[in-house]
mmCIF file of C-alpha atoms in Angstrom:
data_model
loop_
_atom_site.group_PDB
_atom_site.id
_atom_site.type_symbol
_atom_site.label_atom_id
_atom_site.label_comp_id
_atom_site.label_asym_id
_atom_site.label_seq_id
_atom_site.Cartn_x
_atom_site.Cartn_y
_atom_site.Cartn_z
ATOM 1 C CA MET A 5 -0.112 -0.064 0.183
ATOM 2 C CA ALA A 6 1.438 3.556 -0.792
ATOM 3 C CA SER A 7 1.777 6.159 1.624
ATOM 4 C CA GLY A 8 -0.078 9.374 1.811
ATOM 5 C CA ARG A 9 2.246 11.069 -0.119
ATOM 6 C CA ILE A 10 1.125 12.627 -3.512
ATOM 7 C CA GLY A 11 3.326 12.143 -6.744
ATOM 8 C CA GLY A 12 4.810 15.279 -8.442
ATOM 9 C CA PHE A 13 7.760 16.687 -10.001
ATOM 10 C CA ARG A 14 10.759 17.225 -7.781
ATOM 11 C CA SER A 15 11.015 21.163 -8.418
ATOM 12 C CA PRO A 16 9.565 23.530 -10.923
ATOM 13 C CA ARG A 17 13.074 23.267 -12.531
ATOM 14 C CA HIS A 18 12.526 19.559 -12.778
ATOM 15 C CA ARG A 19 9.048 20.277 -14.166
ATOM 16 C CA ALA A 20 10.232 23.078 -16.853
ATOM 17 C CA TRP A 21 12.728 20.533 -18.208
ATOM 18 C CA TYR A 22 10.009 17.809 -18.440
ATOM 19 C CA ASP A 23 7.425 19.886 -20.058
ATOM 20 C CA ALA A 24 9.714 20.805 -22.814
ATOM 21 C CA VAL A 25 10.583 17.289 -23.628
ATOM 22 C CA TYR A 26 6.621 16.577 -23.589
ATOM 23 C CA GLY A 27 5.874 19.424 -25.466
ATOM 24 C CA GLU A 28 8.489 18.060 -28.488
ATOM 25 C CA ALA A 29 7.102 14.339 -28.150
ATOM 26 C CA LEU A 30 3.435 15.566 -28.399
ATOM 27 C CA ARG A 31 3.991 17.396 -31.465
ATOM 28 C CA THR A 32 4.316 14.046 -32.946
ATOM 29 C CA LEU A 33 1.253 12.815 -32.574
ATOM 30 C CA PRO A 34 -1.493 14.072 -34.947
ATOM 31 C CA GLU A 35 -3.349 17.099 -34.020
ATOM 32 C CA PRO A 36 -5.863 15.929 -31.314
ATOM 33 C CA ALA A 37 -9.788 16.909 -32.191
ATOM 34 C CA ALA A 38 -10.313 17.844 -28.461
ATOM 35 C CA VAL A 39 -8.231 18.126 -25.166
ATOM 36 C CA HIS A 40 -9.876 17.647 -21.764
ATOM 37 C CA ASP A 41 -8.760 17.971 -18.496
ATOM 38 C CA VAL A 42 -11.225 15.903 -16.008
ATOM 39 C CA PRO A 43 -11.476 16.712 -12.394
ATOM 40 C CA THR A 44 -11.618 13.391 -10.271
ATOM 41 C CA ALA A 45 -11.350 13.022 -6.437
ATOM 42 C CA PHE A 46 -7.758 12.304 -6.936
ATOM 43 C CA GLY A 47 -6.927 14.836 -9.324
ATOM 44 C CA VAL A 48 -7.237 16.313 -12.922
ATOM 45 C CA VAL A 49 -6.844 13.715 -15.804
ATOM 46 C CA ARG A 50 -5.521 14.923 -18.830
ATOM 47 C CA ALA A 51 -7.318 13.424 -22.010
ATOM 48 C CA TYR A 52 -7.085 14.069 -25.633
ATOM 49 C CA ARG A 53 -9.258 12.828 -28.552
ATOM 50 C CA PHE A 54 -8.464 11.692 -31.793
ATOM 51 C CA GLY A 55 -11.308 10.791 -34.372
ATOM 52 C CA ASP A 56 -14.729 11.982 -34.401
ATOM 53 C CA THR A 57 -17.042 8.680 -35.179
ATOM 54 C CA GLY A 58 -17.148 5.047 -34.184
ATOM 55 C CA ALA A 59 -17.190 3.412 -31.061
ATOM 56 C CA PRO A 60 -15.190 4.925 -27.806
ATOM 57 C CA VAL A 61 -11.544 3.419 -27.391
ATOM 58 C CA VAL A 62 -9.566 4.299 -24.479
ATOM 59 C CA LEU A 63 -5.718 4.113 -24.618
ATOM 60 C CA LEU A 64 -4.126 3.437 -21.262
ATOM 61 C CA PRO A 65 -0.197 4.000 -20.974
ATOM 62 C CA GLY A 66 2.624 2.153 -19.469
ATOM 63 C CA ARG A 67 5.128 3.589 -16.983
ATOM 64 C CA ALA A 68 5.724 7.592 -17.604
ATOM 65 C CA GLY A 69 4.615 6.613 -21.018
ATOM 66 C CA THR A 70 2.007 9.666 -21.315
ATOM 67 C CA SER A 71 -0.169 9.560 -24.266
ATOM 68 C CA VAL A 72 2.438 9.951 -26.386
ATOM 69 C CA MET A 73 3.244 5.972 -25.837
ATOM 70 C CA PHE A 74 0.398 5.548 -28.354
ATOM 71 C CA ARG A 75 1.785 7.435 -31.107
ATOM 72 C CA PRO A 76 1.852 4.237 -33.417
ATOM 73 C CA GLN A 77 -1.511 3.339 -32.640
ATOM 74 C CA VAL A 78 -3.451 6.606 -32.879
ATOM 75 C CA ALA A 79 -4.002 7.195 -36.512
ATOM 76 C CA ALA A 80 -5.074 3.428 -37.422
ATOM 77 C CA LEU A 81 -7.536 3.308 -34.893
ATOM 78 C CA ALA A 82 -8.822 6.796 -34.608
ATOM 79 C CA ALA A 83 -9.697 5.802 -38.521
ATOM 80 C CA ARG A 84 -12.564 3.542 -37.520
ATOM 81 C CA TYR A 85 -12.926 4.796 -33.741
ATOM 82 C CA ARG A 86 -13.288 7.877 -31.348
ATOM 83 C CA VAL A 87 -9.818 7.246 -29.507
ATOM 84 C CA HIS A 88 -9.169 8.553 -26.381
ATOM 85 C CA THR A 89 -5.586 8.696 -24.727
ATOM 86 C CA LEU A 90 -5.095 9.235 -20.930
ATOM 87 C CA ASP A 91 -2.008 10.532 -18.824
ATOM 88 C CA LEU A 92 -2.311 8.664 -15.897
ATOM 89 C CA LEU A 93 -2.890 9.975 -12.528
ATOM 90 C CA GLY A 94 0.238 9.608 -10.293
ATOM 91 C CA GLU A 95 2.955 9.518 -13.191
ATOM 92 C CA PRO A 96 4.825 12.388 -14.909
ATOM 93 C CA GLY A 97 2.689 14.048 -17.912
ATOM 94 C CA ARG A 98 -0.262 16.587 -17.849
ATOM 95 C CA SER A 99 -2.515 15.056 -15.467
ATOM 96 C CA GLU A 100 -2.221 16.499 -12.258
ATOM 97 C CA GLN A 101 -2.492 14.152 -8.674
ATOM 98 C CA THR A 102 -4.279 15.715 -5.622
ATOM 99 C CA ALA A 103 -4.935 13.498 -3.482
ATOM 100 C CA PRO A 104 -3.289 10.266 -2.307
ATOM 101 C CA ILE A 105 -3.549 7.059 -4.558
ATOM 102 C CA ARG A 106 -3.189 4.332 -1.931
ATOM 103 C CA THR A 107 -4.760 1.080 -3.505
ATOM 104 C CA ALA A 108 -5.859 -0.383 -6.576
ATOM 105 C CA ALA A 109 -9.580 0.397 -5.690
ATOM 106 C CA ASP A 110 -8.500 4.323 -5.799
ATOM 107 C CA GLN A 111 -6.897 4.084 -8.921
ATOM 108 C CA ALA A 112 -9.709 1.877 -10.574
ATOM 109 C CA ALA A 113 -11.965 4.631 -8.866
ATOM 110 C CA TRP A 114 -10.192 7.999 -10.707
ATOM 111 C CA LEU A 115 -10.168 6.338 -14.037
ATOM 112 C CA ALA A 116 -14.035 5.249 -13.473
ATOM 113 C CA GLU A 117 -14.506 9.010 -12.759
ATOM 114 C CA ALA A 118 -12.653 10.167 -15.751
ATOM 115 C CA LEU A 119 -14.457 8.155 -18.557
ATOM 116 C CA SER A 120 -17.706 9.260 -16.641
ATOM 117 C CA GLY A 121 -16.569 13.100 -16.973
ATOM 118 C CA LEU A 122 -15.734 11.974 -20.846
ATOM 119 C CA GLY A 123 -19.135 11.250 -21.261
ATOM 120 C CA LEU A 124 -17.850 7.420 -22.245
ATOM 121 C CA ASP A 125 -20.434 4.790 -21.886
ATOM 122 C CA ARG A 126 -18.811 1.330 -21.847
ATOM 123 C CA PRO A 127 -15.651 1.820 -23.956
ATOM 124 C CA HIS A 128 -13.108 -0.413 -25.037
ATOM 125 C CA LEU A 129 -10.137 -0.326 -23.047
ATOM 126 C CA VAL A 130 -6.753 -0.674 -24.529
ATOM 127 C CA GLY A 131 -3.602 -0.767 -21.877
ATOM 128 C CA VAL A 132 0.006 -1.133 -22.167
ATOM 129 C CA SER A 133 2.012 -2.550 -19.645
ATOM 130 C CA LEU A 134 0.714 -1.077 -16.064
ATOM 131 C CA GLY A 135 -2.033 0.604 -18.247
ATOM 132 C CA GLY A 136 -3.194 -3.051 -18.797
ATOM 133 C CA ARG A 137 -3.197 -3.753 -15.052
ATOM 134 C CA LEU A 138 -5.288 -0.632 -14.602
ATOM 135 C CA ALA A 139 -7.656 -1.755 -17.206
ATOM 136 C CA VAL A 140 -8.246 -5.061 -15.843
ATOM 137 C CA GLU A 141 -8.900 -3.581 -12.054
ATOM 138 C CA LEU A 142 -11.574 -1.109 -13.591
ATOM 139 C CA ALA A 143 -13.258 -4.402 -15.701
ATOM 140 C CA LEU A 144 -13.347 -6.385 -12.747
ATOM 141 C CA ARG A 145 -15.113 -3.732 -10.499
ATOM 142 C CA ALA A 146 -17.252 -1.798 -12.986
ATOM 143 C CA PRO A 147 -17.718 -4.856 -15.383
ATOM 144 C CA ASP A 148 -20.774 -3.260 -16.915
ATOM 145 C CA ASN A 149 -18.921 0.006 -17.665
ATOM 146 C CA VAL A 150 -16.232 -1.762 -19.922
ATOM 147 C CA ALA A 151 -17.220 -3.323 -23.198
ATOM 148 C CA SER A 152 -13.909 -4.923 -23.627
ATOM 149 C CA LEU A 153 -9.927 -5.248 -22.931
ATOM 150 C CA GLY A 154 -7.310 -4.925 -24.946
ATOM 151 C CA LEU A 155 -4.123 -6.180 -22.935
ATOM 152 C CA ILE A 156 -0.497 -5.605 -24.654
ATOM 153 C CA ASP A 157 2.198 -7.183 -22.403
ATOM 154 C CA PRO A 158 0.450 -6.279 -19.539
ATOM 155 C CA VAL A 159 2.465 -6.317 -16.129
ATOM 156 C CA ALA A 160 1.610 -7.733 -12.843
ATOM 157 C CA THR A 161 -1.610 -9.055 -14.392
ATOM 158 C CA PHE A 162 -0.904 -13.148 -15.337
ATOM 159 C CA ALA A 163 2.436 -13.305 -13.703
ATOM 160 C CA PRO A 164 4.485 -11.556 -11.078
ATOM 161 C CA VAL A 165 7.239 -8.874 -11.720
ATOM 162 C CA PRO A 166 10.540 -11.025 -11.576
ATOM 163 C CA PRO A 167 12.988 -10.105 -8.516
ATOM 164 C CA GLY A 168 15.302 -9.341 -11.264
ATOM 165 C CA MET A 169 13.353 -6.680 -12.709
ATOM 166 C CA ILE A 170 12.402 -5.005 -9.597
ATOM 167 C CA LEU A 171 16.313 -5.177 -8.504
ATOM 168 C CA ARG A 172 17.489 -3.761 -11.865
ATOM 169 C CA ALA A 173 14.909 -1.038 -11.437
ATOM 170 C CA LEU A 174 15.831 0.196 -7.805
ATOM 171 C CA PRO A 175 19.102 2.233 -9.035
ATOM 172 C CA VAL A 176 16.830 4.550 -11.478
ATOM 173 C CA GLY A 177 15.458 6.516 -8.660
ATOM 174 C CA MET A 178 18.718 7.190 -6.719
ATOM 175 C CA PRO A 179 20.253 10.634 -7.801
ATOM 176 C CA LEU A 180 23.913 9.711 -7.591
ATOM 177 C CA VAL A 181 23.253 6.675 -9.889
ATOM 178 C CA SER A 182 20.430 7.682 -11.972
ATOM 179 C CA SER A 183 22.583 9.128 -14.577
ATOM 180 C CA TRP A 184 24.093 6.077 -16.121
ATOM 181 C CA ALA A 185 21.479 3.777 -14.324
ATOM 182 C CA ARG A 186 18.366 5.016 -16.026
ATOM 183 C CA PRO A 187 19.432 4.668 -19.781
ATOM 184 C CA ARG A 188 20.870 1.225 -19.177
ATOM 185 C CA PHE A 189 17.610 0.103 -17.592
ATOM 186 C CA LEU A 190 15.352 1.443 -20.336
ATOM 187 C CA THR A 191 17.256 -0.262 -22.947
ATOM 188 C CA TRP A 192 16.998 -3.624 -20.912
ATOM 189 C CA VAL A 193 13.552 -3.381 -20.578
ATOM 190 C CA ASP A 194 12.687 -2.036 -24.151
ATOM 191 C CA GLY A 195 15.123 -4.607 -25.737
ATOM 192 C CA ARG A 196 15.986 -3.265 -28.842
ATOM 193 C CA GLY A 197 19.140 -1.293 -28.194
ATOM 194 C CA GLY A 198 20.200 2.099 -27.058
ATOM 195 C CA ASP A 199 19.731 3.874 -30.299
ATOM 196 C CA ALA A 200 16.016 2.240 -30.321
ATOM 197 C CA VAL A 201 14.885 4.348 -27.060
ATOM 198 C CA ALA A 202 16.820 7.635 -27.659
ATOM 199 C CA GLY A 203 15.541 8.019 -31.359
ATOM 200 C CA ASP A 204 12.011 7.432 -29.991
ATOM 201 C CA PRO A 205 9.954 10.542 -28.970
ATOM 202 C CA ALA A 206 8.119 7.910 -26.174
ATOM 203 C CA GLY A 207 11.430 6.424 -24.612
ATOM 204 C CA ARG A 208 12.997 10.212 -24.428
ATOM 205 C CA LEU A 209 9.587 11.265 -22.854
ATOM 206 C CA ILE A 210 9.728 8.144 -20.531
ATOM 207 C CA SER A 211 13.443 8.641 -19.204
ATOM 208 C CA ALA A 212 12.573 12.513 -18.607
ATOM 209 C CA GLY A 213 9.659 11.071 -16.616
ATOM 210 C CA LEU A 214 11.765 8.710 -14.610
ATOM 211 C CA GLN A 215 14.315 11.581 -14.044
ATOM 212 C CA HIS A 216 11.844 14.145 -12.683
ATOM 213 C CA TYR A 217 9.167 13.086 -11.210
ATOM 214 C CA ARG A 218 8.740 11.456 -7.866
ATOM 215 C CA PHE A 219 6.085 8.348 -8.078
ATOM 216 C CA ALA A 220 3.639 7.738 -4.783
ATOM 217 C CA LEU A 221 1.655 4.896 -6.323
ATOM 218 C CA PRO A 222 0.920 1.311 -4.679
ATOM 219 C CA ALA A 223 2.929 -1.295 -6.229
ATOM 220 C CA PRO A 224 1.015 -3.769 -8.711
ATOM 221 C CA ARG A 225 0.342 -7.090 -7.552
ATOM 222 C CA PRO A 226 -1.048 -10.047 -9.693
ATOM 223 C CA CYS A 227 -4.415 -10.693 -10.350
ATOM 224 C CA PRO A 228 -5.612 -13.951 -7.997
ATOM 225 C CA ALA A 229 -6.994 -16.509 -10.190
ATOM 226 C CA ARG A 230 -10.384 -16.350 -8.565
ATOM 227 C CA ARG A 231 -10.484 -12.636 -9.834
ATOM 228 C CA LEU A 232 -9.372 -13.459 -13.332
ATOM 229 C CA ARG A 233 -12.037 -15.927 -13.940
ATOM 230 C CA ALA A 234 -14.388 -12.964 -13.277
ATOM 231 C CA VAL A 235 -13.711 -11.261 -15.959
ATOM 232 C CA SER A 236 -16.555 -11.218 -18.189
ATOM 233 C CA MET A 237 -15.863 -8.862 -21.135
ATOM 234 C CA PRO A 238 -14.249 -10.225 -24.638
ATOM 235 C CA THR A 239 -10.542 -9.995 -23.852
ATOM 236 C CA LEU A 240 -7.345 -9.827 -26.124
ATOM 237 C CA VAL A 241 -3.773 -10.535 -24.732
ATOM 238 C CA LEU A 242 -0.791 -9.879 -26.744
ATOM 239 C CA LEU A 243 2.498 -11.154 -24.948
ATOM 240 C CA ALA A 244 5.825 -10.602 -25.570
ATOM 241 C CA GLY A 245 8.100 -13.535 -25.689
ATOM 242 C CA ARG A 246 11.130 -11.414 -24.938
ATOM 243 C CA SER A 247 9.554 -9.374 -22.177
ATOM 244 C CA VAL A 248 11.318 -8.904 -18.926
ATOM 245 C CA VAL A 249 8.683 -7.845 -16.921
ATOM 246 C CA HIS A 250 7.288 -11.213 -16.257
ATOM 247 C CA ASP A 251 7.554 -14.869 -17.314
ATOM 248 C CA PRO A 252 5.488 -14.651 -20.787
ATOM 249 C CA VAL A 253 5.003 -18.337 -21.074
ATOM 250 C CA ARG A 254 3.332 -18.737 -17.392
ATOM 251 C CA ALA A 255 1.513 -15.493 -18.184
ATOM 252 C CA LEU A 256 0.189 -16.783 -21.583
ATOM 253 C CA ALA A 257 -0.572 -20.186 -19.408
ATOM 254 C CA ARG A 258 -2.582 -18.640 -16.727
ATOM 255 C CA ALA A 259 -4.359 -16.036 -19.320
ATOM 256 C CA ARG A 260 -5.530 -19.008 -21.468
ATOM 257 C CA ALA A 261 -6.697 -21.007 -18.214
ATOM 258 C CA LEU A 262 -8.461 -18.406 -16.395
ATOM 259 C CA VAL A 263 -10.018 -15.929 -18.402
ATOM 260 C CA PRO A 264 -13.270 -17.138 -20.157
ATOM 261 C CA GLY A 265 -13.108 -16.753 -23.782
ATOM 262 C CA VAL A 266 -9.531 -14.748 -23.653
ATOM 263 C CA GLU A 267 -7.795 -14.562 -27.153
ATOM 264 C CA ALA A 268 -4.326 -14.852 -25.901
ATOM 265 C CA GLU A 269 -1.343 -14.781 -28.314
ATOM 266 C CA LEU A 270 2.520 -14.857 -27.314
ATOM 267 C CA TRP A 271 4.520 -13.100 -30.053
ATOM 268 C CA PRO A 272 8.173 -14.877 -29.735
ATOM 269 C CA GLU A 273 10.089 -11.993 -31.360
ATOM 270 C CA ALA A 274 8.539 -9.333 -29.441
ATOM 271 C CA THR A 275 10.093 -7.399 -26.502
ATOM 272 C CA HIS A 276 8.089 -5.096 -24.012
ATOM 273 C CA ALA A 277 8.023 -2.631 -26.720
ATOM 274 C CA ILE A 278 5.752 -4.629 -28.735
ATOM 275 C CA SER A 279 3.157 -1.697 -29.199
ATOM 276 C CA GLY A 280 6.122 0.423 -30.862
ATOM 277 C CA GLN A 281 8.274 -2.745 -32.142
ATOM 278 C CA CYS A 282 5.619 -4.354 -33.893
ATOM 279 C CA ALA A 283 3.017 -1.377 -34.271
ATOM 280 C CA GLU A 284 1.344 -2.151 -37.792
ATOM 281 C CA ARG A 285 0.933 -6.070 -36.378
ATOM 282 C CA VAL A 286 -0.516 -4.498 -33.129
ATOM 283 C CA ASN A 287 -2.735 -2.325 -34.718
ATOM 284 C CA ALA A 288 -4.385 -5.045 -37.066
ATOM 285 C CA ARG A 289 -4.611 -7.083 -34.035
ATOM 286 C CA LEU A 290 -6.645 -4.643 -32.473
ATOM 287 C CA LEU A 291 -8.554 -3.392 -35.170
ATOM 288 C CA ARG A 292 -9.616 -7.007 -35.882
ATOM 289 C CA PHE A 293 -10.440 -7.716 -32.307
ATOM 290 C CA LEU A 294 -12.462 -4.578 -31.859
ATOM 291 C CA SER A 295 -14.466 -5.147 -35.145
ATOM 292 C CA ARG A 296 -15.999 -7.915 -33.339
#
């Protein structure tokens, strides 16, 4: 359980440095049809809408990814759907946390409030990494409010985070070693090499977020079997065979064994950066799933 602290930037100067990177990265997205700042009991959620017609699809990014993480998906999905991307509360981005988020129930609560504030009725949720875990939490607590789940290498959902991942992440937040530990960690998680991370707007933004922001969120925990059996909506799970955030083979087995009617796939060549690395394939698979 998280403490009563609130996540935020380390100082106004750190925020200014981050905002410069955010602004540059945001310009790589298509022009949004609308921008919303939605009040909730836990803070104000920044949301961008792309597309004007079709069923609502909500994209939830991974750690420090912000809406920019979905640059490879936005145009393809917005051609058929009303796509909303969210900067998560308690994470770096344009959302502003104002109250402690102590539990998974708190996280599901702010997301439910944000979707209600956007006027979305039973949207399709697509989550990457931690965003996938958040999508599952809302689906379990408010199943009538979620049309379907698209989970892209969701962390701490079907298998636990390995101890090695936790140990490698620890130096990232230590000021004296972060300058060299952070890029090494991100390259390891991404799995595509340092040039891929440095050349990707989302990768640069994630690095800036980890550098300038203090997190105060509860650690995600894998769903117990009884809860996964309660997932009642159509669910697509795409797992990266080279992922380092869990054992993908174990995650695949649990997803297929526990989630009723799940469409679960393991892509052996993909890394945890699957939504960017395999963008065209991911987009095609999401569109095929959503069209049903």
